[in-house]
Amino acid sequence: MARTRRNVRFQHRITNGVEQRRHSSSDISDVASEPGSPGKNGSISKSEVIVEEKSVAPPMSEYEKKKQTFITRTIWTFVMIAGFFIAMFSGHIYVIAIVTAVQILSFKEVIAIANVPSREKNLRFTKSLNWYFLATTMYFLYGESVIYYFKHVLLVDKVLLPFATHHRFISFMLYVMGFVFFVATLQKGHYRFQFTQFAWTHMALYLIVVQAHFIMNNIFEGMIWFFLPASLVITNDIFAYVCGITFGRTQLIKLSPKKTVEGFVGAWICTIIFGYLITNILMSYKYFICPVTDLGSNVLTGLECTPNPVFAPKEYRLPEWTGLPRTVHVAPMQFHILVFATFASLIAPFGGFFASGLKRTFKIKDFGESIPGHGGITDRMDCQFIMGFFAYMYYHTFIAIHKASVGDIIETAITGLTADEQLELVRGLSKYLYNQGTVSEKVLSCLNGELVRR
């Protein structure tokens, strides 16, 4: 029996545009141990047929890719919306946790853009310093907020008092330690790159962490000051897309070629209408308009407060030539919402344009893949940061009622009075409360007796 010749080439068959090769008997000995190889009778096993069928399957078309992306994007949109509302109604502490997670993830995505060169240059401490500066900045900002809104709790606690009264100095020393470590780790030949990294880190801290801090302060002032600006930005983005594909003709800015002037203006008008309607709803619930006094509160327990006068309807007289009723009752908040909606429509989108320019600089499509179908957290929050910052500044400039709080008085007494003066203050307050009928004579005598003995 003649020996079969190895490596003999046979005529190839073309099936569905894929070249298939019929195995010879000499090939059987070489691939007999491979899955899907033909048996001794020359028949092809079922597994090989399946493999061949998979190999000749047509690639996914562009339409199918877009369809799959749209489905994924839609599902995760509803997941994020549901998660947001669940957190908001569960209590302020959960919304604060979401804001904290967002700023950490956004910082991570922005820093990751510049981290690859540092690994290539074998610079070991660059990433560690980034996270150290993030932790230091968050300690300072969160401490400032907690001390401001809960000083009546912190300043009377023996353990927390030193941290509260020396918070800024502690934060400064933490930053100085990071600064000294950065200078000590400078390597010859990489000075330019390391200083660029240092500047990049501080830019990310300012644009993300600092602005997110003001968003958190908005939550403490009342849920409406967090929810309303965020919803205006989201609504404006949706209406800009709808108006753009419907009426869009004129390009708005080269950084975002799909943005049109018609979509920009149409979204502005729609956002004002939405803002007016949603404000009417939110003003009727104290859970949204009351400042936070208890982080354990939620939509079921509710909040109690004297509402800010900005939410109370006032009477306005209209001129006769308008042909409308002579007097109307409108809450001042309805006028303020025009400013909020205008900023969300005309200024906040430039946060998105800034992010687009940043991505074009580094030639990336998205900041990350944190949200399937959407890209990174930063891609979704680029307009929210500047909007939250504006809401904080506008609220404290034109809306907030500045009055002394219990925490302010306690802080002044602790930091500005001696121990004897503090005792005298307590005696004076107790006597005043007794004269007002708030406390009994027994309480007054006991209190003064304890103070005298001490």
Coordinates of C-alpha atoms in Angstrom, one line a residue:
M1 CA 0.0 0.0 0.0
A2 CA 1.5 3.2 -1.2
R3 CA 2.3 5.8 1.5
T4 CA 0.3 8.9 1.4
R5 CA 2.1 12.1 0.7
R6 CA 2.0 14.8 3.4
N7 CA 1.3 18.4 2.7
V8 CA -0.4 17.8 -0.6
R9 CA -2.6 20.7 -1.5
F10 CA -6.1 20.0 -2.6
Q11 CA -8.5 22.3 -4.5
H12 CA -10.3 24.6 -2.1
R13 CA -14.0 25.1 -2.0
I14 CA -15.6 28.4 -1.6
T15 CA -18.8 28.5 0.5
N16 CA -20.5 31.7 1.4
G17 CA -17.4 33.7 0.6
V18 CA -15.3 31.6 3.1
E19 CA -12.6 29.4 1.9
Q20 CA -13.0 25.8 3.1
R21 CA -10.4 23.0 2.7
R22 CA -11.3 19.3 2.4
H23 CA -9.1 17.2 4.5
S24 CA -7.0 14.4 3.0
S25 CA -6.2 11.1 4.6
S26 CA -2.8 12.4 5.4
D27 CA -4.3 15.3 7.3
I28 CA -6.4 13.0 9.4
S29 CA -3.3 11.7 11.2
D30 CA -2.3 15.2 12.0
V31 CA -5.6 16.4 13.4
A32 CA -7.2 13.3 14.6
S33 CA -6.8 14.5 18.2
E34 CA -8.4 17.9 17.5
P35 CA -12.0 18.4 18.2
G36 CA -14.3 18.4 15.2
S37 CA -11.8 16.5 12.9
P38 CA -13.3 14.0 10.4
G39 CA -13.4 10.3 11.4
K40 CA -11.8 7.4 9.6
N41 CA -14.6 7.2 7.1
G42 CA -13.9 10.7 6.0
S43 CA -17.1 12.1 7.5
I44 CA -17.0 15.5 9.3
S45 CA -18.2 15.5 12.9
K46 CA -21.1 17.6 14.1
S47 CA -18.8 19.9 16.2
E48 CA -16.8 20.8 13.1
V49 CA -20.0 21.7 11.3
I50 CA -21.0 24.0 14.1
V51 CA -17.6 25.6 14.1
E52 CA -17.7 26.2 10.4
E53 CA -21.2 27.6 10.7
K54 CA -20.0 30.0 13.3
S55 CA -17.0 31.0 11.2
V56 CA -19.2 31.9 8.2
A57 CA -21.8 33.8 10.2
P58 CA -22.1 37.4 8.8
P59 CA -20.7 40.2 11.0
M60 CA -23.1 42.4 12.8
S61 CA -24.3 45.3 10.6
E62 CA -23.9 48.9 11.5
Y63 CA -27.7 49.1 12.1
E64 CA -27.6 46.1 14.5
K65 CA -24.8 47.7 16.4
K66 CA -26.6 51.0 16.8
K67 CA -29.8 49.1 17.8
Q68 CA -27.9 47.1 20.4
T69 CA -26.3 50.3 21.8
F70 CA -29.7 52.0 21.9
I71 CA -31.2 49.2 23.8
T72 CA -28.4 49.0 26.3
R73 CA -28.4 52.8 26.7
T74 CA -32.2 52.9 27.3
I75 CA -32.1 50.1 29.9
W76 CA -29.4 51.8 31.9
T77 CA -31.1 55.2 31.6
F78 CA -34.2 53.8 33.3
V79 CA -31.9 52.0 35.9
M80 CA -30.2 55.3 36.7
I81 CA -33.5 57.2 36.9
A82 CA -35.0 54.6 39.2
G83 CA -31.9 54.5 41.4
F84 CA -31.9 58.3 41.6
F85 CA -35.5 58.5 42.8
I86 CA -35.2 55.7 45.2
A87 CA -32.2 57.4 46.8
M88 CA -33.9 60.8 46.9
F89 CA -37.0 59.5 48.6
S90 CA -34.9 57.3 51.0
G91 CA -33.2 60.2 52.6
H92 CA -30.6 63.0 52.1
I93 CA -27.8 60.8 53.3
Y94 CA -28.3 58.4 50.3
V95 CA -28.2 61.3 47.8
I96 CA -25.0 62.6 49.5
A97 CA -23.5 59.1 49.1
I98 CA -24.4 59.2 45.3
V99 CA -22.7 62.6 44.9
T100 CA -19.6 61.3 46.7
A101 CA -19.4 58.2 44.5
V102 CA -19.9 60.4 41.4
Q103 CA -17.1 62.8 42.2
I104 CA -14.7 59.9 43.1
L105 CA -15.5 58.0 39.8
S106 CA -15.3 61.2 37.8
F107 CA -11.9 62.1 39.3
K108 CA -10.7 58.6 38.5
E109 CA -11.8 58.8 34.9
V110 CA -10.2 62.2 34.3
I111 CA -6.9 61.2 36.0
A112 CA -6.8 57.9 34.1
I113 CA -6.3 59.9 30.9
A114 CA -2.9 61.0 32.0
N115 CA -1.9 57.9 34.1
V116 CA -0.7 55.8 31.1
P117 CA 2.4 57.9 30.4
S118 CA 3.4 57.8 34.1
R119 CA 3.4 54.0 34.0
E120 CA 5.5 54.0 30.8
K121 CA 8.0 56.3 32.5
N122 CA 8.1 54.1 35.6
L123 CA 7.0 56.9 38.0
R124 CA 5.8 54.9 41.0
F125 CA 4.2 57.6 43.2
T126 CA 2.2 59.6 40.6
K127 CA -1.0 57.6 41.0
S128 CA -0.7 57.4 44.8
L129 CA -0.2 61.2 45.0
N130 CA -3.3 61.7 42.9
W131 CA -5.5 59.8 45.4
Y132 CA -3.8 61.4 48.4
F133 CA -4.7 64.9 47.1
L134 CA -8.2 63.7 46.4
A135 CA -8.6 62.4 50.0
T136 CA -7.1 65.6 51.5
T137 CA -9.4 67.8 49.4
M138 CA -12.5 65.7 50.3
Y139 CA -11.5 65.8 54.0
F140 CA -11.3 69.6 53.9
L141 CA -14.5 70.2 51.9
Y142 CA -16.7 67.6 53.7
G143 CA -15.4 68.8 57.0
E144 CA -16.3 72.4 56.2
S145 CA -19.9 71.3 55.3
V146 CA -20.4 69.2 58.3
I147 CA -19.1 71.9 60.7
Y148 CA -21.2 74.5 59.0
Y149 CA -24.5 72.6 59.2
F150 CA -24.0 70.5 62.3
K151 CA -21.7 72.6 64.5
H152 CA -24.3 72.5 67.3
V153 CA -23.5 68.7 67.5
L154 CA -19.8 68.8 66.9
L155 CA -18.8 71.6 69.2
V156 CA -20.4 70.1 72.2
D157 CA -18.7 66.7 71.7
K158 CA -15.4 66.3 73.7
V159 CA -13.8 64.1 71.0
L160 CA -14.9 65.9 67.9
L161 CA -14.4 69.5 69.3
P162 CA -10.6 69.6 68.6
F163 CA -11.1 68.4 65.0
A164 CA -13.9 71.0 64.5
T165 CA -12.0 73.9 65.9
H166 CA -8.7 73.0 64.2
H167 CA -10.2 71.6 61.0
R168 CA -8.6 74.1 58.5
F169 CA -5.2 73.8 60.0
I170 CA -5.3 70.0 59.9
S171 CA -6.4 70.1 56.3
F172 CA -3.6 72.5 55.4
M173 CA -0.9 70.4 57.0
L174 CA -2.2 67.3 55.2
Y175 CA -1.9 69.2 51.9
V176 CA 1.6 70.4 52.8
M177 CA 2.7 66.8 53.5
G178 CA 1.5 65.8 50.0
F179 CA 3.3 68.8 48.5
V180 CA 6.6 68.0 50.2
F181 CA 6.3 64.4 49.1
F182 CA 5.7 65.5 45.5
V183 CA 8.8 67.6 45.5
A184 CA 10.9 64.9 47.1
T185 CA 9.8 62.4 44.4
L186 CA 10.8 64.5 41.4
Q187 CA 13.1 62.6 39.1
K188 CA 15.7 64.0 36.9
G189 CA 14.7 63.9 33.2
H190 CA 11.0 63.8 34.1
Y191 CA 10.5 67.3 35.7
R192 CA 8.3 68.7 32.9
F193 CA 6.1 65.6 32.9
Q194 CA 5.7 65.5 36.7
F195 CA 4.8 69.2 37.0
T196 CA 2.3 68.7 34.2
Q197 CA 0.8 65.8 36.2
F198 CA 0.7 68.0 39.3
A199 CA -1.2 70.7 37.4
W200 CA -3.6 68.2 35.8
T201 CA -4.5 66.7 39.2
H202 CA -5.3 70.1 40.7
M203 CA -7.4 71.0 37.6
A204 CA -9.4 67.8 38.1
L205 CA -9.8 68.6 41.8
Y206 CA -11.1 72.1 41.1
L207 CA -13.5 71.1 38.2
I208 CA -14.9 68.0 39.8
V209 CA -14.4 67.7 43.6
V210 CA -14.8 71.4 44.5
Q211 CA -17.9 71.8 42.4
A212 CA -19.4 68.6 43.6
H213 CA -18.9 69.9 47.2
F214 CA -21.2 72.8 46.4
I215 CA -23.8 70.3 45.1
M216 CA -23.7 68.5 48.4
N217 CA -24.2 71.8 50.2
N218 CA -27.3 72.3 48.1
I219 CA -28.7 69.1 49.5
F220 CA -28.3 70.4 53.0
E221 CA -30.2 73.6 52.2
G222 CA -33.1 71.6 50.9
M223 CA -33.7 68.8 48.4
I224 CA -35.3 71.2 45.9
W225 CA -31.9 73.0 45.4
F226 CA -30.4 69.7 44.4
F227 CA -33.2 68.1 42.4
L228 CA -34.3 71.2 40.5
P229 CA -31.0 72.2 38.9
A230 CA -30.2 68.5 38.1
S231 CA -33.6 68.0 36.4
L232 CA -33.3 71.2 34.4
V233 CA -30.0 70.1 32.9
I234 CA -31.3 66.6 32.0
T235 CA -34.5 68.1 30.6
N236 CA -32.6 70.6 28.5
D237 CA -30.4 67.9 27.1
I238 CA -33.4 65.9 26.1
F239 CA -35.2 68.8 24.5
A240 CA -32.0 69.9 22.7
Y241 CA -31.8 66.5 21.1
V242 CA -35.6 66.5 20.1
C243 CA -35.6 70.1 18.8
G244 CA -32.3 69.5 17.1
I245 CA -33.4 66.5 15.0
T246 CA -36.7 68.2 14.3
F247 CA -35.8 71.8 13.4
G248 CA -32.0 71.8 13.5
R249 CA -30.3 73.4 10.5
T250 CA -27.5 75.8 11.7
Q251 CA -24.4 74.4 13.5
L252 CA -23.9 75.9 16.9
I253 CA -20.3 75.1 17.8
K254 CA -17.5 73.2 16.1
L255 CA -16.6 71.2 19.2
S256 CA -20.0 69.5 19.0
P257 CA -21.0 69.3 15.3
K258 CA -24.4 67.8 16.1
K259 CA -25.4 70.8 18.2
T260 CA -27.6 73.3 16.4
V261 CA -28.8 76.8 17.1
E262 CA -32.5 75.7 16.6
G263 CA -32.1 72.9 19.1
F264 CA -30.3 75.3 21.6
V265 CA -33.1 77.9 21.5
G266 CA -35.9 75.4 21.4
A267 CA -34.5 73.5 24.4
W268 CA -34.3 76.9 26.3
I269 CA -38.0 77.6 25.8
C270 CA -39.0 74.0 26.7
T271 CA -36.8 74.0 29.8
I272 CA -38.4 77.2 31.1
I273 CA -41.9 75.7 30.7
F274 CA -40.8 72.5 32.5
G275 CA -39.1 74.4 35.3
Y276 CA -42.3 76.5 35.9
L277 CA -44.4 73.3 36.1
I278 CA -42.1 71.2 38.3
T279 CA -41.5 74.1 40.7
N280 CA -45.2 74.3 41.4
I281 CA -45.2 70.6 42.4
L282 CA -42.0 70.7 44.5
M283 CA -43.0 73.8 46.5
S284 CA -46.0 72.0 47.9
Y285 CA -43.9 69.4 49.8
K286 CA -41.8 70.4 52.9
Y287 CA -39.6 67.4 52.3
F288 CA -38.1 69.3 49.3
I289 CA -38.1 72.9 50.6
C290 CA -37.0 72.4 54.2
P291 CA -33.2 72.4 55.1
V292 CA -31.8 69.2 56.6
T293 CA -31.8 69.0 60.3
D294 CA -31.8 65.2 60.6
L295 CA -29.8 63.0 58.2
G296 CA -32.0 60.1 59.2
S297 CA -35.1 61.7 57.7
N298 CA -36.8 60.4 54.5
V299 CA -40.0 61.0 52.5
L300 CA -42.0 59.0 55.0
T301 CA -40.8 60.8 58.2
G302 CA -40.8 64.1 56.4
L303 CA -39.3 67.4 57.5
E304 CA -40.8 70.3 59.4
C305 CA -39.7 73.9 59.1
T306 CA -40.9 77.5 58.5
P307 CA -40.7 77.7 54.7
N308 CA -38.5 80.3 53.0
P309 CA -40.7 83.3 52.0
V310 CA -39.5 82.7 48.4
F311 CA -42.0 79.8 48.3
A312 CA -45.0 81.8 49.6
P313 CA -47.3 83.4 46.9
K314 CA -47.2 87.2 46.8
E315 CA -49.7 89.7 45.3
Y316 CA -48.5 91.6 42.2
R317 CA -50.4 94.3 40.4
L318 CA -50.5 94.3 36.7
P319 CA -50.9 97.5 34.5
E320 CA -54.3 98.0 32.9
W321 CA -53.0 97.8 29.4
T322 CA -52.2 94.1 29.7
G323 CA -55.9 93.3 29.7
L324 CA -55.3 90.7 32.4
P325 CA -56.6 90.6 36.0
R326 CA -55.4 93.6 38.0
T327 CA -53.7 91.4 40.6
V328 CA -52.0 88.0 40.4
H329 CA -50.5 85.8 43.1
V330 CA -47.2 84.3 42.2
A331 CA -44.4 82.9 44.4
P332 CA -41.1 84.7 44.0
M333 CA -39.6 81.2 43.3
Q334 CA -41.4 81.3 39.9
F335 CA -39.3 84.3 38.9
H336 CA -36.1 82.7 40.1
I337 CA -36.8 79.6 38.1
L338 CA -36.5 81.6 34.9
V339 CA -32.9 82.4 35.9
F340 CA -32.2 78.7 36.7
A341 CA -33.7 77.5 33.5
T342 CA -31.9 80.1 31.4
F343 CA -28.5 79.1 33.0
A344 CA -29.2 75.4 32.5
S345 CA -30.0 76.1 28.8
L346 CA -27.5 78.7 27.7
I347 CA -24.5 78.3 30.1
A348 CA -24.4 74.8 31.5
P349 CA -24.1 73.2 28.1
F350 CA -20.7 74.8 27.8
G351 CA -19.5 72.4 30.5
G352 CA -20.3 69.7 28.0
F353 CA -18.5 71.6 25.2
F354 CA -15.5 71.9 27.5
A355 CA -15.6 68.1 28.1
S356 CA -15.9 67.5 24.3
G357 CA -12.8 69.7 23.7
L358 CA -10.9 67.8 26.4
K359 CA -11.8 64.4 24.8
R360 CA -10.7 65.7 21.4
T361 CA -7.4 66.8 22.8
F362 CA -6.7 63.2 24.0
K363 CA -8.4 61.6 21.0
I364 CA -10.8 59.6 23.1
K365 CA -14.5 58.9 22.5
D366 CA -15.6 58.7 26.2
F367 CA -14.0 59.3 29.6
G368 CA -14.6 55.7 30.5
E369 CA -17.1 52.8 30.5
S370 CA -18.6 53.2 33.9
I371 CA -22.2 53.2 32.5
P372 CA -22.9 50.7 29.7
G373 CA -24.2 52.5 26.7
H374 CA -23.4 55.9 28.1
G375 CA -19.7 56.0 28.5
G376 CA -18.2 57.3 31.7
I377 CA -19.7 59.1 34.7
T378 CA -17.9 62.3 33.6
D379 CA -19.7 62.1 30.2
R380 CA -23.1 62.4 32.0
M381 CA -22.0 64.9 34.7
D382 CA -20.1 67.4 32.7
C383 CA -22.9 70.0 32.7
Q384 CA -24.2 69.1 36.2
F385 CA -21.0 70.3 38.0
I386 CA -21.2 73.9 36.8
M387 CA -25.0 73.9 37.2
G388 CA -24.8 72.8 40.9
F389 CA -22.1 75.4 41.5
F390 CA -24.3 78.1 40.0
A391 CA -27.3 77.0 42.1
Y392 CA -25.3 77.3 45.3
M393 CA -24.0 80.8 44.5
Y394 CA -27.4 82.1 43.3
Y395 CA -29.2 80.6 46.3
H396 CA -26.9 82.2 48.9
T397 CA -26.8 85.5 47.1
F398 CA -30.5 86.1 46.3
I399 CA -32.6 83.5 48.2
A400 CA -31.1 82.4 51.5
I401 CA -32.2 84.0 54.7
H402 CA -29.1 84.8 56.8
K403 CA -29.8 84.6 60.5
A404 CA -28.0 83.4 63.5
S405 CA -28.3 79.7 64.3
V406 CA -27.8 77.8 67.5
G407 CA -24.6 76.4 66.1
D408 CA -23.3 80.0 65.3
I409 CA -24.0 81.1 68.9
I410 CA -22.3 78.0 70.4
E411 CA -19.3 78.5 68.1
T412 CA -19.0 82.2 69.1
A413 CA -19.3 81.3 72.8
I414 CA -16.7 78.5 72.6
T415 CA -14.1 80.3 70.5
G416 CA -14.7 83.9 71.7
L417 CA -15.5 83.7 75.4
T418 CA -13.5 82.6 78.4
A419 CA -14.8 79.9 80.7
D420 CA -16.0 82.5 83.2
E421 CA -17.8 84.4 80.4
Q422 CA -19.4 81.2 79.2
L423 CA -20.8 80.6 82.7
E424 CA -22.1 84.1 82.9
L425 CA -23.8 83.5 79.5
V426 CA -25.5 80.4 80.8
R427 CA -26.7 82.2 83.9
G428 CA -28.1 85.0 81.8
L429 CA -29.9 82.7 79.5
S430 CA -31.3 80.7 82.3
K431 CA -32.7 83.8 84.0
Y432 CA -34.1 85.0 80.7
L433 CA -35.9 81.7 80.1
Y434 CA -37.3 81.8 83.6
N435 CA -38.7 85.3 83.1
Q436 CA -40.3 84.1 79.9
G437 CA -41.9 81.2 81.7
T438 CA -40.0 78.6 79.7
V439 CA -38.2 77.0 82.7
S440 CA -39.4 76.7 86.3
E441 CA -37.8 78.3 89.4
K442 CA -36.6 74.9 90.5
V443 CA -34.6 74.4 87.3
L444 CA -33.2 78.0 87.6
S445 CA -32.1 77.5 91.2
C446 CA -30.6 74.1 90.4
L447 CA -28.8 75.4 87.4
N448 CA -27.4 78.4 89.2
G449 CA -26.5 76.3 92.2
E450 CA -24.5 73.9 90.1
L451 CA -22.7 76.8 88.4
V452 CA -21.8 78.5 91.7
R453 CA -20.4 75.2 93.2
R454 CA -18.3 74.7 90.2

